[in-house]
GROMACS .gro file of C-alpha atoms in nm:
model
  291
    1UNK     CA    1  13.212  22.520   7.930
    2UNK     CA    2  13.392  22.804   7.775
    3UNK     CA    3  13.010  22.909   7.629
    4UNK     CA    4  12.872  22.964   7.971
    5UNK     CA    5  12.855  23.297   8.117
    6UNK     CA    6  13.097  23.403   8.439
    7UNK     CA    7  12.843  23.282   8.685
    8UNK     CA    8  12.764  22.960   8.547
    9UNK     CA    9  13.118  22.897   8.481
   10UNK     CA   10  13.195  23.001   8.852
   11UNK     CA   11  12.887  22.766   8.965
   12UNK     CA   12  13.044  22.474   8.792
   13UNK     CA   13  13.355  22.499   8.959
   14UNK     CA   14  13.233  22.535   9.292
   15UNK     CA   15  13.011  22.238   9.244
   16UNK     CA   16  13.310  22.057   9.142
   17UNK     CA   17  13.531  22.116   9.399
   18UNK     CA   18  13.310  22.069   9.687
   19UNK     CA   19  13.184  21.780   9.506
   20UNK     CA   20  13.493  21.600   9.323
   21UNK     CA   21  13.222  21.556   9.029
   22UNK     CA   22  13.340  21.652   8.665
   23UNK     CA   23  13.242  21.879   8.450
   24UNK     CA   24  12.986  21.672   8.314
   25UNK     CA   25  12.839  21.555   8.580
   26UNK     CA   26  12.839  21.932   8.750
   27UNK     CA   27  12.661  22.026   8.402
   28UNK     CA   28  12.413  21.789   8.442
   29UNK     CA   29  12.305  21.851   8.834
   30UNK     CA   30  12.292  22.268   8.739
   31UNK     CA   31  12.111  22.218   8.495
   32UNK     CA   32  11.844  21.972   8.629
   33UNK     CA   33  11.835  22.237   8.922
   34UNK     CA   34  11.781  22.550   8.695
   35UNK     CA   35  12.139  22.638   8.805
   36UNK     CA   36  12.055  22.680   9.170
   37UNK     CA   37  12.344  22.563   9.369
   38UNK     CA   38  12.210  22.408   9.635
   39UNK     CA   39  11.964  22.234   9.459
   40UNK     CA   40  12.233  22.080   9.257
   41UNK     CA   41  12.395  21.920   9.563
   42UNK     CA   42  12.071  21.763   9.620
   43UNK     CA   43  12.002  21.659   9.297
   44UNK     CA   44  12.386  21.484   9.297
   45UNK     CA   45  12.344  21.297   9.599
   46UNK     CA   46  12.013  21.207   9.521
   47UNK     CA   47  12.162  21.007   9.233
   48UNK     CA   48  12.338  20.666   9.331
   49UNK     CA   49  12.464  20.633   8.979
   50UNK     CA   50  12.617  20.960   8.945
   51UNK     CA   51  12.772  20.988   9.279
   52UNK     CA   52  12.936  20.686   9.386
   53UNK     CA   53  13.248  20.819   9.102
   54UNK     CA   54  13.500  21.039   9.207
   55UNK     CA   55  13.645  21.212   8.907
   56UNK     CA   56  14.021  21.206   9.064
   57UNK     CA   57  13.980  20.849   9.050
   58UNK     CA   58  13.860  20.842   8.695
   59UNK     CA   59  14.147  21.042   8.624
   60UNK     CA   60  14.404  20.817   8.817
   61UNK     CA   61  14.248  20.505   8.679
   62UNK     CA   62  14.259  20.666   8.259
   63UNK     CA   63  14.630  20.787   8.348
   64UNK     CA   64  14.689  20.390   8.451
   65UNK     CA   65  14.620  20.249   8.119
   66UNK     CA   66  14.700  20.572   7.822
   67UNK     CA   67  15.007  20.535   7.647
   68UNK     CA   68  15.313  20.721   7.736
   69UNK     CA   69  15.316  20.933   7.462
   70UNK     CA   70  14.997  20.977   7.344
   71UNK     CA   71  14.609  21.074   7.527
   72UNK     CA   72  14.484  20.773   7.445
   73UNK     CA   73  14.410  20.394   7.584
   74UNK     CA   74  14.566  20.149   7.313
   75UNK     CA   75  14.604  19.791   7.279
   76UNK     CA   76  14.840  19.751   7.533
   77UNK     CA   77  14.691  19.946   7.766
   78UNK     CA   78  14.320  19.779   7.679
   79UNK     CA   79  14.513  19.436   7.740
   80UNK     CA   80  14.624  19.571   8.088
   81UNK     CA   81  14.270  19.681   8.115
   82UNK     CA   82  14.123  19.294   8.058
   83UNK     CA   83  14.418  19.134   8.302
   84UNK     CA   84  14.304  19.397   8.561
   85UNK     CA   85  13.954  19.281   8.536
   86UNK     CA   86  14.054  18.918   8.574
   87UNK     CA   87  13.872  18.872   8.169
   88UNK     CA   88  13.948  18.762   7.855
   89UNK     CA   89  13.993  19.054   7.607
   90UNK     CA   90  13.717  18.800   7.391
   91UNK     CA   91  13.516  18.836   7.640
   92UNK     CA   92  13.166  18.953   7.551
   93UNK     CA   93  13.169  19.189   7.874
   94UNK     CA   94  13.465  19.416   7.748
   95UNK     CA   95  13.236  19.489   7.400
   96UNK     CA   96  12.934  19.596   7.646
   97UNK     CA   97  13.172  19.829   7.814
   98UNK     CA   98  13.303  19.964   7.517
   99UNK     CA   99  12.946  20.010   7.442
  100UNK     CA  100  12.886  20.223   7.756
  101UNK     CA  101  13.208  20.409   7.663
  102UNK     CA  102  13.050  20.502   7.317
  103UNK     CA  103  13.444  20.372   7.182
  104UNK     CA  104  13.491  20.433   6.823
  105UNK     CA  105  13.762  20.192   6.751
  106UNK     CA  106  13.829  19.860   6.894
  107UNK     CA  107  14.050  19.833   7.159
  108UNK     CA  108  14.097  20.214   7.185
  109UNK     CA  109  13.955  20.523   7.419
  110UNK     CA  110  13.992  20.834   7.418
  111UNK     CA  111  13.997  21.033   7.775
  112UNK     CA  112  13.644  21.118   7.747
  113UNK     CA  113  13.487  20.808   7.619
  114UNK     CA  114  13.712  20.654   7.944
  115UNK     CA  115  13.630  20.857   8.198
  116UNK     CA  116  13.238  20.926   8.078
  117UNK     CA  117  13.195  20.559   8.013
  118UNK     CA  118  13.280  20.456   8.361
  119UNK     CA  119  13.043  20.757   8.488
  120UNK     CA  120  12.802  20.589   8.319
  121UNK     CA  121  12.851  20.230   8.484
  122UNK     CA  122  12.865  20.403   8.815
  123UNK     CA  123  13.189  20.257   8.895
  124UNK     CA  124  13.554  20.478   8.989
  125UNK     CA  125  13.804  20.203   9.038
  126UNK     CA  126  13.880  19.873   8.880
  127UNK     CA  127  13.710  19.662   9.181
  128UNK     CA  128  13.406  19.825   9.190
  129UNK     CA  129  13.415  19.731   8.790
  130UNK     CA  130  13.492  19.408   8.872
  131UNK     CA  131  13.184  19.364   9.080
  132UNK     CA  132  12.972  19.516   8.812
  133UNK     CA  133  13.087  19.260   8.574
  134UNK     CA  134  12.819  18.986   8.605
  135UNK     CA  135  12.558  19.265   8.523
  136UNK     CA  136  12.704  19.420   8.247
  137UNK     CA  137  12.719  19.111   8.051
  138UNK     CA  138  12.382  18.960   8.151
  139UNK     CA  139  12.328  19.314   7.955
  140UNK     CA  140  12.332  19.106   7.639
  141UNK     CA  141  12.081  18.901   7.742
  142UNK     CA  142  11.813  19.231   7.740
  143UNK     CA  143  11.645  19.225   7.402
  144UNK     CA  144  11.653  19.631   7.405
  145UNK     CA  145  12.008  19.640   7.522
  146UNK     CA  146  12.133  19.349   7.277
  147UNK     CA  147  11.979  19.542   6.961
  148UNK     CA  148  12.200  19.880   7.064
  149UNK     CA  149  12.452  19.666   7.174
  150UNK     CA  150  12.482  19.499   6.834
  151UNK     CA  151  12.400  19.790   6.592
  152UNK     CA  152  12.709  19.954   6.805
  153UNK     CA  153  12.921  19.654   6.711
  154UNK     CA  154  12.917  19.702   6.348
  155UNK     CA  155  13.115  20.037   6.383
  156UNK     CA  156  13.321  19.916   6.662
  157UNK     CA  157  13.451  19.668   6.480
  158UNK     CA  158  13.556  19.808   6.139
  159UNK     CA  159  13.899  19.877   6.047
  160UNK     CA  160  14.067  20.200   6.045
  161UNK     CA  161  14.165  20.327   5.705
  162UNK     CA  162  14.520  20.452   5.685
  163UNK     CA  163  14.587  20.600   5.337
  164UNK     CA  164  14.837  20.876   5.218
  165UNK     CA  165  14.745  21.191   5.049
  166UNK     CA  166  14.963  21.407   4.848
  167UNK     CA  167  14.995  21.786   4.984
  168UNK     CA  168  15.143  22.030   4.777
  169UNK     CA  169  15.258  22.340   4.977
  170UNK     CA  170  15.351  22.666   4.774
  171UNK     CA  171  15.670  22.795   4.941
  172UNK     CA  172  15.772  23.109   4.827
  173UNK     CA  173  16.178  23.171   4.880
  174UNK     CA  174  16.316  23.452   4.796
  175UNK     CA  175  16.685  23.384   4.681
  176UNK     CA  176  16.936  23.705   4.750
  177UNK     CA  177  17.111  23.732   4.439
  178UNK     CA  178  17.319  24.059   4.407
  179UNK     CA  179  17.338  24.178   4.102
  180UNK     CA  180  17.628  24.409   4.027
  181UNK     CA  181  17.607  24.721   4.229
  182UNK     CA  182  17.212  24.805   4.108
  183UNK     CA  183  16.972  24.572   4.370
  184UNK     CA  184  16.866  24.228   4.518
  185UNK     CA  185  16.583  24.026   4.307
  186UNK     CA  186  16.355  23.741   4.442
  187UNK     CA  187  16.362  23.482   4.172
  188UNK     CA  188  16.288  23.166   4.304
  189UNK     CA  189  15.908  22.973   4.371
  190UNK     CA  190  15.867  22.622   4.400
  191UNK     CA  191  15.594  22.362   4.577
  192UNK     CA  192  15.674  22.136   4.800
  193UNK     CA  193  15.496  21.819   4.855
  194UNK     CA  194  15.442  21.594   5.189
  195UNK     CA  195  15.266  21.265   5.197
  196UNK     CA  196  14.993  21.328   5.467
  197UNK     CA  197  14.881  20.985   5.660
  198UNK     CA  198  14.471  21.050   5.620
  199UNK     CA  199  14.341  20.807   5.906
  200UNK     CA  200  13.961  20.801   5.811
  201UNK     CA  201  13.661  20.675   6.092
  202UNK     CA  202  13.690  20.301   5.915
  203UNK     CA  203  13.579  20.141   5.635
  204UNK     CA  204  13.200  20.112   5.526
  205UNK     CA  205  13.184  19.721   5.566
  206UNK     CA  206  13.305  19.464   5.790
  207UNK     CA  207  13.591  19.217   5.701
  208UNK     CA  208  13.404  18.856   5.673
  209UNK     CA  209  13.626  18.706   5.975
  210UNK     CA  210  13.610  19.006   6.157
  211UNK     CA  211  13.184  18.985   6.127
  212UNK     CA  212  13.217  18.590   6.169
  213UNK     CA  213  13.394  18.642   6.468
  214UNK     CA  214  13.116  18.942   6.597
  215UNK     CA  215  12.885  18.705   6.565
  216UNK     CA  216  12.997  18.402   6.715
  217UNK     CA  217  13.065  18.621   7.011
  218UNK     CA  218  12.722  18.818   7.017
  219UNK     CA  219  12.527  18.544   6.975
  220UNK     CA  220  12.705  18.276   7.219
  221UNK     CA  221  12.481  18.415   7.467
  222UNK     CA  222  12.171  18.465   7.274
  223UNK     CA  223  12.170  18.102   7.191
  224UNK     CA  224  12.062  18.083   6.749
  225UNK     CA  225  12.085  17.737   6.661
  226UNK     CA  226  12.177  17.844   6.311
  227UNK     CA  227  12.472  18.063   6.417
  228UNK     CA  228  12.721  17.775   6.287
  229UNK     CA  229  12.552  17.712   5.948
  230UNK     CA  230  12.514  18.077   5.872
  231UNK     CA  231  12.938  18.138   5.944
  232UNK     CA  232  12.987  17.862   5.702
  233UNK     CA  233  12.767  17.961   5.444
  234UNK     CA  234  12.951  18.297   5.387
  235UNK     CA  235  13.298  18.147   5.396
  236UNK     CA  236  13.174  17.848   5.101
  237UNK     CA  237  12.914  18.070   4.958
  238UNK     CA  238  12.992  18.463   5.012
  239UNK     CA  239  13.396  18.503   5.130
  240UNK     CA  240  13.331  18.899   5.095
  241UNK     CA  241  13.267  19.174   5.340
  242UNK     CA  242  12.946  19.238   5.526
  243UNK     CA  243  12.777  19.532   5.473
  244UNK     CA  244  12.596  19.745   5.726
  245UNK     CA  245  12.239  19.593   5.554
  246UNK     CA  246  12.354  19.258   5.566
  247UNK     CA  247  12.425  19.315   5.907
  248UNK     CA  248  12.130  19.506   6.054
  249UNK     CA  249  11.859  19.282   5.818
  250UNK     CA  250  12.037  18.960   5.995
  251UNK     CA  251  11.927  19.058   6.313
  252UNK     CA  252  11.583  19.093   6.169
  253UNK     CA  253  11.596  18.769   6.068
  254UNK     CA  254  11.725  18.597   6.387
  255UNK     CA  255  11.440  18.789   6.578
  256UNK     CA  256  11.176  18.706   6.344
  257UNK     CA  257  11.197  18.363   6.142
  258UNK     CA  258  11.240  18.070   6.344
  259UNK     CA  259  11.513  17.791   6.346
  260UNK     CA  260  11.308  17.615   6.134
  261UNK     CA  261  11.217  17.881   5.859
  262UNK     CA  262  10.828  17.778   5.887
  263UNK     CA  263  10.777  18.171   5.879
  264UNK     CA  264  10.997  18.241   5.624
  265UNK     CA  265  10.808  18.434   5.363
  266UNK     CA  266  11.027  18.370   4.995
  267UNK     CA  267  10.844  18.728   4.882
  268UNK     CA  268  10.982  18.904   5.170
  269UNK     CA  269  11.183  19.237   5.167
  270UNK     CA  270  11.520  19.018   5.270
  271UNK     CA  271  11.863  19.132   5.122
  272UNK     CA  272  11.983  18.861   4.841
  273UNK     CA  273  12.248  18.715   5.071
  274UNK     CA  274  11.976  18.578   5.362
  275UNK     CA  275  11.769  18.435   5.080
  276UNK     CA  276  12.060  18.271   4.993
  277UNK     CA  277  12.130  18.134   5.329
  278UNK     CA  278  11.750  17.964   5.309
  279UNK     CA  279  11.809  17.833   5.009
  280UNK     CA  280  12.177  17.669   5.127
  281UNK     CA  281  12.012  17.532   5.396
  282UNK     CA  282  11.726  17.312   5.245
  283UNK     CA  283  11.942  17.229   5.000
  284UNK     CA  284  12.216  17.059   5.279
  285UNK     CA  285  11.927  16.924   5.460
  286UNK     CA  286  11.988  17.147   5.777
  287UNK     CA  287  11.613  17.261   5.839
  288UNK     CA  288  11.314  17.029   5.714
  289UNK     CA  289  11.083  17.321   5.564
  290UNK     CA  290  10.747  17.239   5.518
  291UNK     CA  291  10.634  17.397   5.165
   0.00000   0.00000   0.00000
C-alpha cells in the first residue's frame, strides 16, 4: 500500500474500518469501483464470497495456531488446525486448502497465505470451515480443479533444503599499541567466518515415498485402477526420485490411455519411465493388450 498516493491510502483505510475488510480485500473493491468510495461498499456487499470474512477474525483465528516465537503456522499448530476441523491431517481436504492458501511448504503458512487463503474459501472461523469441508474436497473430483490441484502438489510436497554456507566477514580491528612516547598504530586485520544455514524453496524432485504417498492420496478419489501397480513398479523397478516430468506426463497418461492400454501408442512422446511401466505390466500379466 505504501505505493499508493495519500488519498488512496486514506480511501483504503476508511473502507477498512467501516468495513472490517483487509487490505486486500479493500484493494480489490477500490479498484473494481475506479476508487470511488461508495461504489466500493457496493461492490463489497455485492460479493457473498468476499464479505461473509471479517479480517479480526482471520487475525484471531492465524494468532490461534502460529507458533510462539515465530509468524508462522507449523506442524504443531497445522496438527491443531486438523483436530479443530474434526480431520485427519491425511486427509485429502487439508491439501485442497493448502491449495487455496497457495502454501509453499507442507504443513506450514505464513500470515498471508493464512489469512488470504481463508478469504478465498469465504470462511472467518473454524465452523464455518467445517461446513465448507464436504465441498472443498468434492473439489478433487472437478477435472479443472484436480489438474491445479495436482500440479500444486508437486511443490507442496518437496522437501526443504537446509545446507550451510561458509561466510567470510572482513573485520577490521584496530589494536592500540603504544609505542614509546611517538604514536598509536593499527596493525591488526583478520576475517572471520560464520556458517550461514541457507534454507532453499526445496529440492527439484520428489522423494519416491513422499510421491507414492501423493499419489495414493490424489488419486483415492479419482478412482485409477492402475494406481497400485504403478506404486509398485517404482519401488521394484525405479526406487529413485520423481521428477517434475515424470510427474506432470503421469497425469497425461492417467487422463488419456485407458486401464487397459488399448490406446497406448509405443511411438508416443512418453518419458522412459511410463514406457517402462507398460512394458512391466504385460510382462506380469496385469492388462491383456491387444497388439
Amino acid at each position: 500500500m505504501h505505493k499508493l498516493g495519500r488519498g488512496s491510502r486514506d480511501k483504503v483505510q476508511q473502507f477498512m474500518a467501516i468495513t472490517g475488510a483487509s487490505e486486500k480485500v479493500a484493494l480489490q473493491a477500490l479498484k473494481a469501483s475506479d476508487w470511488h468510495l461508495e461504489g466500493s461498499f457496493d461492490y463489497f456487499y455485492s460479493q457473498p464470497q468476499i464479505s461473509v470474512t471479517n479480517s479480526r477474525h482471520l487475525e484471531d483465528l492465524y494468532s490461534r495456531y502460529k507458533e510462539c516465537d515465530a509468524d508462522m503456522i507449523m506442524v504443531e499448530g497445522t496438527s491443531q488446525l486438523c483436530n479443530d476441523l474434526l480431520v485427519d491431517p491425511q486427509d485429502v481436504v487439508m491439501l485442497v486448502i493448502s491449495w487455496h492458501m497457495k502454501a509453499a511448504t507442507m504443513c506450514e503458512f505464513t500470515r498471508q497465505e493464512f489469512i488470504d487463503g481463508l478469504q478465498s474459501i469465504g470462511v472467518d472461523s473454524i465452523e464455518k470451515l467445517r461446513e465448507k469441508l464436504p465441498s472443498l474436497r468434492a473439489e478433487i473430483k472437478d477435472d479443472n480443479k484436480f489438474r491445479e490441484i495436482y500440479n500444486f502438489a508437486f511443490a507442496w510436497a518437496r522437501e526443504k533444503v537446509i545446507l550451510e554456507s561458509k561466510l567470510f566477514v572482513p573485520i577490521f580491528s584496530i589494536v592500540i599499541v603504544f609505542i614509546g612516547t611517538s604514536a598509536f598504530q593499527p596493525v591488526l586485520s583478520m576475517k572471520l567466518t560464520y556458517n550461514i544455514p541457507l534454507i532453499l524453496q526445496g529440492q527439484k524432485s520428489l522423494p519416491l515415498e513422499t510421491a507414492i504417498g501423493m499419489w495414493r492420496l490424489l488419486f483415492a478419489e479419482r478412482h485409477w485402477p492402475l494406481i497400485d501397480h504403478w506404486c509398485q513398479f517404482l519401488q521394484v523397478r525405479h526406487n529413485k526420485a520423481i521428477s517434475r516430468d515424470t510427474w506432470s506426463q503421469l497425469l497425461e497418461f492417467v487422463k488419456t490411455i485407458d486401464p487397459q492400454l488399448s490406446n497406448y501408442d509405443e511411438e508416443g512422446a512418453w518419458p522412459y519411465l511410463i514406457d517402462e511401466f507398460v512394458e512391466y505390466l504385460t510382462e506380469n500379466g496385469c492388462v491383456q493388450r491387444n497388439k
